[in-house]
Amino acid sequence: MLLHDAKEVAEKLMRLHETKSNVDEVIVLAGLYRELEGKVGSIRRAVERVILLRAQGIPMSLPDNVGTTKETVRRLAARFNEAPISVTLKQSTRWTTLTGALDALATTLDALQLQDWKRYFNDSLFAGLSPDRRRATLNQNHPGNKASMERYSDLYSRFNKYRNTIPLTVEALNEVRECSDNLSQITFVEVEDMPDSVRRFFDASATSAGAGLALFTDEVKGWLQDHDLIGSYVVRAKA
């Protein structure tokens, strides 16, 4: 309804500025149309992202200011329908209130979406080390590790570019998920003196579920500290 009302005002502005004979009024209406259409477009794209991500099973929040913005648009649309001239829109603070509300909604939508996406990315997808960090845990002399690391590096690069960037298509989202799955399936030969407890920790931490606290033993903690890897891990609560 919000997008419909705002779009209706924008379209009416376009129709009016095409039929007005007063040149000054035509110029004002055309400018208002362009400004409003740009703001409506930003919100429309944000809403389309919400729909896409929700359809793919990713929880997405909606901002608290949707209702107040909708009411602001509805009131001004009703006034403009009664008196379709530029003065109706620009009287007092009506126009700045409208555009400010639309800008605030678009900004909040973008921020919430990125927050929700990053939460999904960090909690539900591959949680293993970066290639540079992963190399520190490997037996560099093993011939199989080179090929595995090349594949790991390629997949990680494609995967990690979406860590702070929302995929805009189903195809892009599928790529992220496929890279995540493939990364978790790559196996390496670890350093020869790696304790079994550390190996189990690494195997678990590379999955979307992560490693449980039961696996984070004193031996694991000490090994990670010795190899300067302790800062690569965080504790997060399960959903």
Short mmCIF file of C-alpha atoms in Angstrom, two decimals:
data_model
loop_
_atom_site.label_atom_id
_atom_site.label_comp_id
_atom_site.label_asym_id
_atom_site.label_seq_id
_atom_site.Cartn_x
_atom_site.Cartn_y
_atom_site.Cartn_z
CA MET A 1 0.00 0.00 0.00
CA LEU A 2 2.82 2.43 0.82
CA LEU A 3 4.53 1.88 -2.52
CA HIS A 4 1.18 2.01 -4.32
CA ASP A 5 0.23 5.37 -2.77
CA ALA A 6 3.65 6.91 -3.39
CA LYS A 7 3.71 5.59 -6.96
CA GLU A 8 0.21 6.98 -7.52
CA VAL A 9 1.33 10.45 -6.44
CA ALA A 10 4.38 10.24 -8.70
CA GLU A 11 2.34 9.10 -11.70
CA LYS A 12 -0.22 11.83 -11.14
CA LEU A 13 2.60 14.36 -11.04
CA MET A 14 3.78 13.07 -14.40
CA ARG A 15 0.31 13.27 -15.96
CA LEU A 16 -0.26 16.77 -14.61
CA HIS A 17 3.06 18.20 -15.72
CA GLU A 18 2.35 16.89 -19.23
CA THR A 19 -1.03 18.65 -19.41
CA LYS A 20 -0.38 21.94 -17.60
CA SER A 21 -0.13 25.03 -19.78
CA ASN A 22 1.65 27.11 -17.11
CA VAL A 23 5.35 26.67 -17.87
CA ASP A 24 6.51 27.40 -14.32
CA GLU A 25 4.04 24.88 -12.88
CA VAL A 26 5.14 22.26 -15.40
CA ILE A 27 8.78 22.69 -14.37
CA VAL A 28 7.96 22.42 -10.66
CA LEU A 29 5.77 19.34 -11.14
CA ALA A 30 8.41 17.64 -13.29
CA GLY A 31 11.05 18.23 -10.62
CA LEU A 32 8.82 16.88 -7.88
CA TYR A 33 8.05 13.81 -9.98
CA ARG A 34 11.71 13.02 -10.57
CA GLU A 35 12.55 13.42 -6.90
CA LEU A 36 9.66 11.26 -5.72
CA GLU A 37 10.18 8.59 -8.37
CA GLY A 38 13.82 8.18 -7.32
CA LYS A 39 12.90 7.69 -3.67
CA VAL A 40 10.08 5.27 -4.48
CA GLY A 41 12.49 3.33 -6.68
CA SER A 42 14.96 2.91 -3.80
CA ILE A 43 12.25 1.53 -1.53
CA ARG A 44 10.90 -0.73 -4.27
CA ARG A 45 14.31 -2.30 -4.81
CA ALA A 46 14.73 -2.84 -1.08
CA VAL A 47 11.32 -4.52 -0.85
CA GLU A 48 12.18 -6.75 -3.81
CA ARG A 49 15.32 -7.87 -1.96
CA VAL A 50 13.26 -8.73 1.12
CA ILE A 51 10.87 -10.80 -1.00
CA LEU A 52 13.73 -12.60 -2.78
CA LEU A 53 15.64 -13.48 0.39
CA ARG A 54 12.55 -14.55 2.33
CA ALA A 55 11.53 -16.80 -0.56
CA GLN A 56 14.93 -18.48 -0.23
CA GLY A 57 14.41 -19.18 3.46
CA ILE A 58 16.46 -16.31 4.89
CA PRO A 59 14.79 -14.46 7.80
CA MET A 60 14.44 -10.75 7.04
CA SER A 61 13.26 -7.98 9.37
CA LEU A 62 11.00 -5.05 8.54
CA PRO A 63 11.62 -1.58 10.02
CA ASP A 64 9.37 -0.11 12.69
CA ASN A 65 8.80 3.09 10.68
CA VAL A 66 6.84 1.44 7.85
CA GLY A 67 3.50 2.33 9.44
CA THR A 68 4.30 6.00 10.07
CA THR A 69 5.75 6.42 6.58
CA LYS A 70 2.68 4.81 5.05
CA GLU A 71 0.44 7.26 6.92
CA THR A 72 2.55 10.24 5.81
CA VAL A 73 2.23 9.17 2.18
CA ARG A 74 -1.50 8.45 2.51
CA ARG A 75 -2.30 11.86 3.99
CA LEU A 76 -0.39 13.80 1.36
CA ALA A 77 -1.81 11.66 -1.44
CA ALA A 78 -5.34 12.44 -0.23
CA ARG A 79 -4.64 16.18 -0.15
CA PHE A 80 -3.06 16.08 -3.59
CA ASN A 81 -6.07 14.26 -5.03
CA GLU A 82 -8.29 17.06 -3.74
CA ALA A 83 -6.05 19.87 -5.04
CA PRO A 84 -3.60 18.52 -7.66
CA ILE A 85 -1.21 21.46 -7.83
CA SER A 86 2.38 21.80 -6.70
CA VAL A 87 1.46 24.19 -3.88
CA THR A 88 -0.50 21.37 -2.21
CA LEU A 89 2.65 19.30 -1.96
CA LYS A 90 5.06 22.09 -1.07
CA GLN A 91 2.90 23.87 1.48
CA SER A 92 4.59 24.25 4.87
CA THR A 93 6.78 21.17 5.52
CA ARG A 94 4.63 18.63 3.68
CA TRP A 95 7.12 17.82 0.93
CA THR A 96 10.20 17.75 3.13
CA THR A 97 8.32 15.58 5.63
CA LEU A 98 7.37 13.15 2.87
CA THR A 99 10.81 12.94 1.27
CA GLY A 100 12.50 12.73 4.67
CA ALA A 101 10.23 9.85 5.69
CA LEU A 102 10.92 7.99 2.43
CA ASP A 103 14.67 8.52 2.77
CA ALA A 104 14.60 7.30 6.37
CA LEU A 105 12.63 4.21 5.40
CA ALA A 106 14.99 3.36 2.53
CA THR A 107 18.03 3.81 4.80
CA THR A 108 16.52 1.65 7.54
CA LEU A 109 15.52 -1.05 5.06
CA ASP A 110 19.05 -1.20 3.66
CA ALA A 111 20.64 -1.33 7.12
CA LEU A 112 18.30 -4.04 8.41
CA GLN A 113 18.76 -6.16 5.31
CA LEU A 114 22.54 -6.05 5.56
CA GLN A 115 22.34 -6.86 9.27
CA ASP A 116 20.03 -9.84 8.63
CA TRP A 117 22.16 -11.07 5.73
CA LYS A 118 25.39 -10.89 7.74
CA ARG A 119 23.73 -12.79 10.58
CA TYR A 120 22.63 -15.52 8.16
CA PHE A 121 26.07 -15.60 6.51
CA ASN A 122 27.92 -15.90 9.81
CA ASP A 123 25.52 -18.31 11.52
CA SER A 124 24.40 -20.61 8.69
CA LEU A 125 27.20 -20.80 6.12
CA PHE A 126 30.83 -21.94 6.01
CA ALA A 127 32.73 -20.80 9.08
CA GLY A 128 36.24 -22.03 8.31
CA LEU A 129 39.49 -20.10 8.16
CA SER A 130 40.68 -17.85 5.36
CA PRO A 131 43.20 -19.49 2.98
CA ASP A 132 46.17 -17.75 4.64
CA ARG A 133 45.10 -18.89 8.09
CA ARG A 134 44.26 -22.38 6.84
CA ARG A 135 47.75 -22.85 5.40
CA ALA A 136 49.22 -22.46 8.88
CA THR A 137 47.50 -25.67 9.95
CA LEU A 138 48.65 -27.81 7.01
CA ASN A 139 51.46 -30.18 6.22
CA GLN A 140 52.96 -28.12 3.39
CA ASN A 141 54.98 -31.08 2.08
CA HIS A 142 51.98 -33.21 1.27
CA PRO A 143 51.33 -33.18 -2.51
CA GLY A 144 47.56 -33.34 -2.15
CA ASN A 145 47.42 -30.15 -0.11
CA LYS A 146 48.51 -27.91 -2.99
CA ALA A 147 45.61 -28.85 -5.26
CA SER A 148 43.16 -28.74 -2.37
CA MET A 149 44.38 -25.30 -1.32
CA GLU A 150 44.06 -23.93 -4.86
CA ARG A 151 40.44 -25.05 -4.95
CA TYR A 152 39.88 -23.80 -1.40
CA SER A 153 41.30 -20.35 -2.27
CA ASP A 154 39.13 -20.03 -5.38
CA LEU A 155 35.94 -21.06 -3.59
CA TYR A 156 36.71 -18.90 -0.57
CA SER A 157 37.27 -15.83 -2.76
CA ARG A 158 33.92 -16.32 -4.51
CA PHE A 159 32.21 -17.03 -1.20
CA ASN A 160 33.76 -14.28 0.89
CA LYS A 161 32.87 -11.44 -1.50
CA TYR A 162 29.30 -11.77 -0.25
CA ARG A 163 30.17 -11.57 3.44
CA ASN A 164 29.16 -7.90 3.55
CA THR A 165 27.26 -7.72 0.26
CA ILE A 166 23.72 -9.02 -0.24
CA PRO A 167 23.32 -11.23 -3.34
CA LEU A 168 20.72 -9.63 -5.60
CA THR A 169 19.61 -12.69 -7.57
CA VAL A 170 18.68 -16.29 -6.86
CA GLU A 171 21.64 -17.34 -8.99
CA ALA A 172 24.07 -15.32 -6.86
CA LEU A 173 22.58 -16.73 -3.66
CA ASN A 174 22.87 -20.25 -5.01
CA GLU A 175 26.54 -19.58 -5.78
CA VAL A 176 27.15 -18.51 -2.18
CA ARG A 177 25.49 -21.64 -0.83
CA GLU A 178 27.28 -23.94 -3.26
CA CYS A 179 30.65 -22.41 -2.39
CA SER A 180 29.83 -22.83 1.30
CA ASP A 181 28.93 -26.50 0.84
CA ASN A 182 31.98 -27.21 -1.32
CA LEU A 183 34.36 -25.49 1.09
CA SER A 184 33.15 -27.63 3.97
CA GLN A 185 33.86 -30.79 1.96
CA ILE A 186 37.50 -30.04 1.08
CA THR A 187 39.95 -32.17 3.04
CA PHE A 188 43.60 -31.51 3.85
CA VAL A 189 46.46 -33.33 5.49
CA GLU A 190 47.16 -31.37 8.65
CA VAL A 191 50.53 -30.81 10.29
CA GLU A 192 51.89 -34.13 11.50
CA ASP A 193 51.97 -33.18 15.16
CA MET A 194 48.39 -31.90 15.29
CA PRO A 195 46.54 -33.54 18.20
CA ASP A 196 43.34 -35.43 17.42
CA SER A 197 41.37 -32.98 19.57
CA VAL A 198 42.52 -30.05 17.40
CA ARG A 199 41.72 -31.93 14.21
CA ARG A 200 38.20 -32.67 15.48
CA PHE A 201 37.79 -28.99 16.39
CA PHE A 202 38.83 -27.87 12.91
CA ASP A 203 36.53 -30.36 11.21
CA ALA A 204 33.56 -29.20 13.28
CA SER A 205 34.32 -25.49 12.98
CA ALA A 206 34.28 -25.72 9.19
CA THR A 207 30.62 -26.76 9.18
CA SER A 208 27.64 -24.39 9.35
CA ALA A 209 26.85 -25.67 12.86
CA GLY A 210 30.33 -24.80 14.12
CA ALA A 211 32.29 -26.51 16.88
CA GLY A 212 30.59 -27.02 20.22
CA LEU A 213 32.22 -25.75 23.40
CA ALA A 214 32.88 -29.35 24.41
CA LEU A 215 35.44 -29.53 21.60
CA PHE A 216 37.22 -26.38 22.78
CA THR A 217 39.44 -28.15 25.29
CA ASP A 218 42.52 -26.75 27.02
CA GLU A 219 44.64 -28.68 24.54
CA VAL A 220 42.83 -27.08 21.61
CA LYS A 221 43.07 -23.62 23.16
CA GLY A 222 46.80 -24.02 23.74
CA TRP A 223 47.43 -25.26 20.20
CA LEU A 224 45.50 -22.35 18.69
CA GLN A 225 47.43 -19.87 20.83
CA ASP A 226 50.75 -21.43 19.83
CA HIS A 227 49.85 -21.12 16.14
CA ASP A 228 48.43 -17.57 16.46
CA LEU A 229 44.93 -18.72 15.49
CA ILE A 230 42.96 -18.07 18.67
CA GLY A 231 41.70 -14.71 17.38
CA SER A 232 40.13 -16.35 14.35
CA TYR A 233 37.32 -17.87 16.37
CA VAL A 234 34.34 -16.42 18.24
CA VAL A 235 31.67 -17.92 20.48
CA ARG A 236 28.12 -17.56 19.20
CA ALA A 237 24.83 -18.78 20.63
CA LYS A 238 22.84 -21.30 18.67
CA ALA A 239 19.53 -20.07 17.27
#
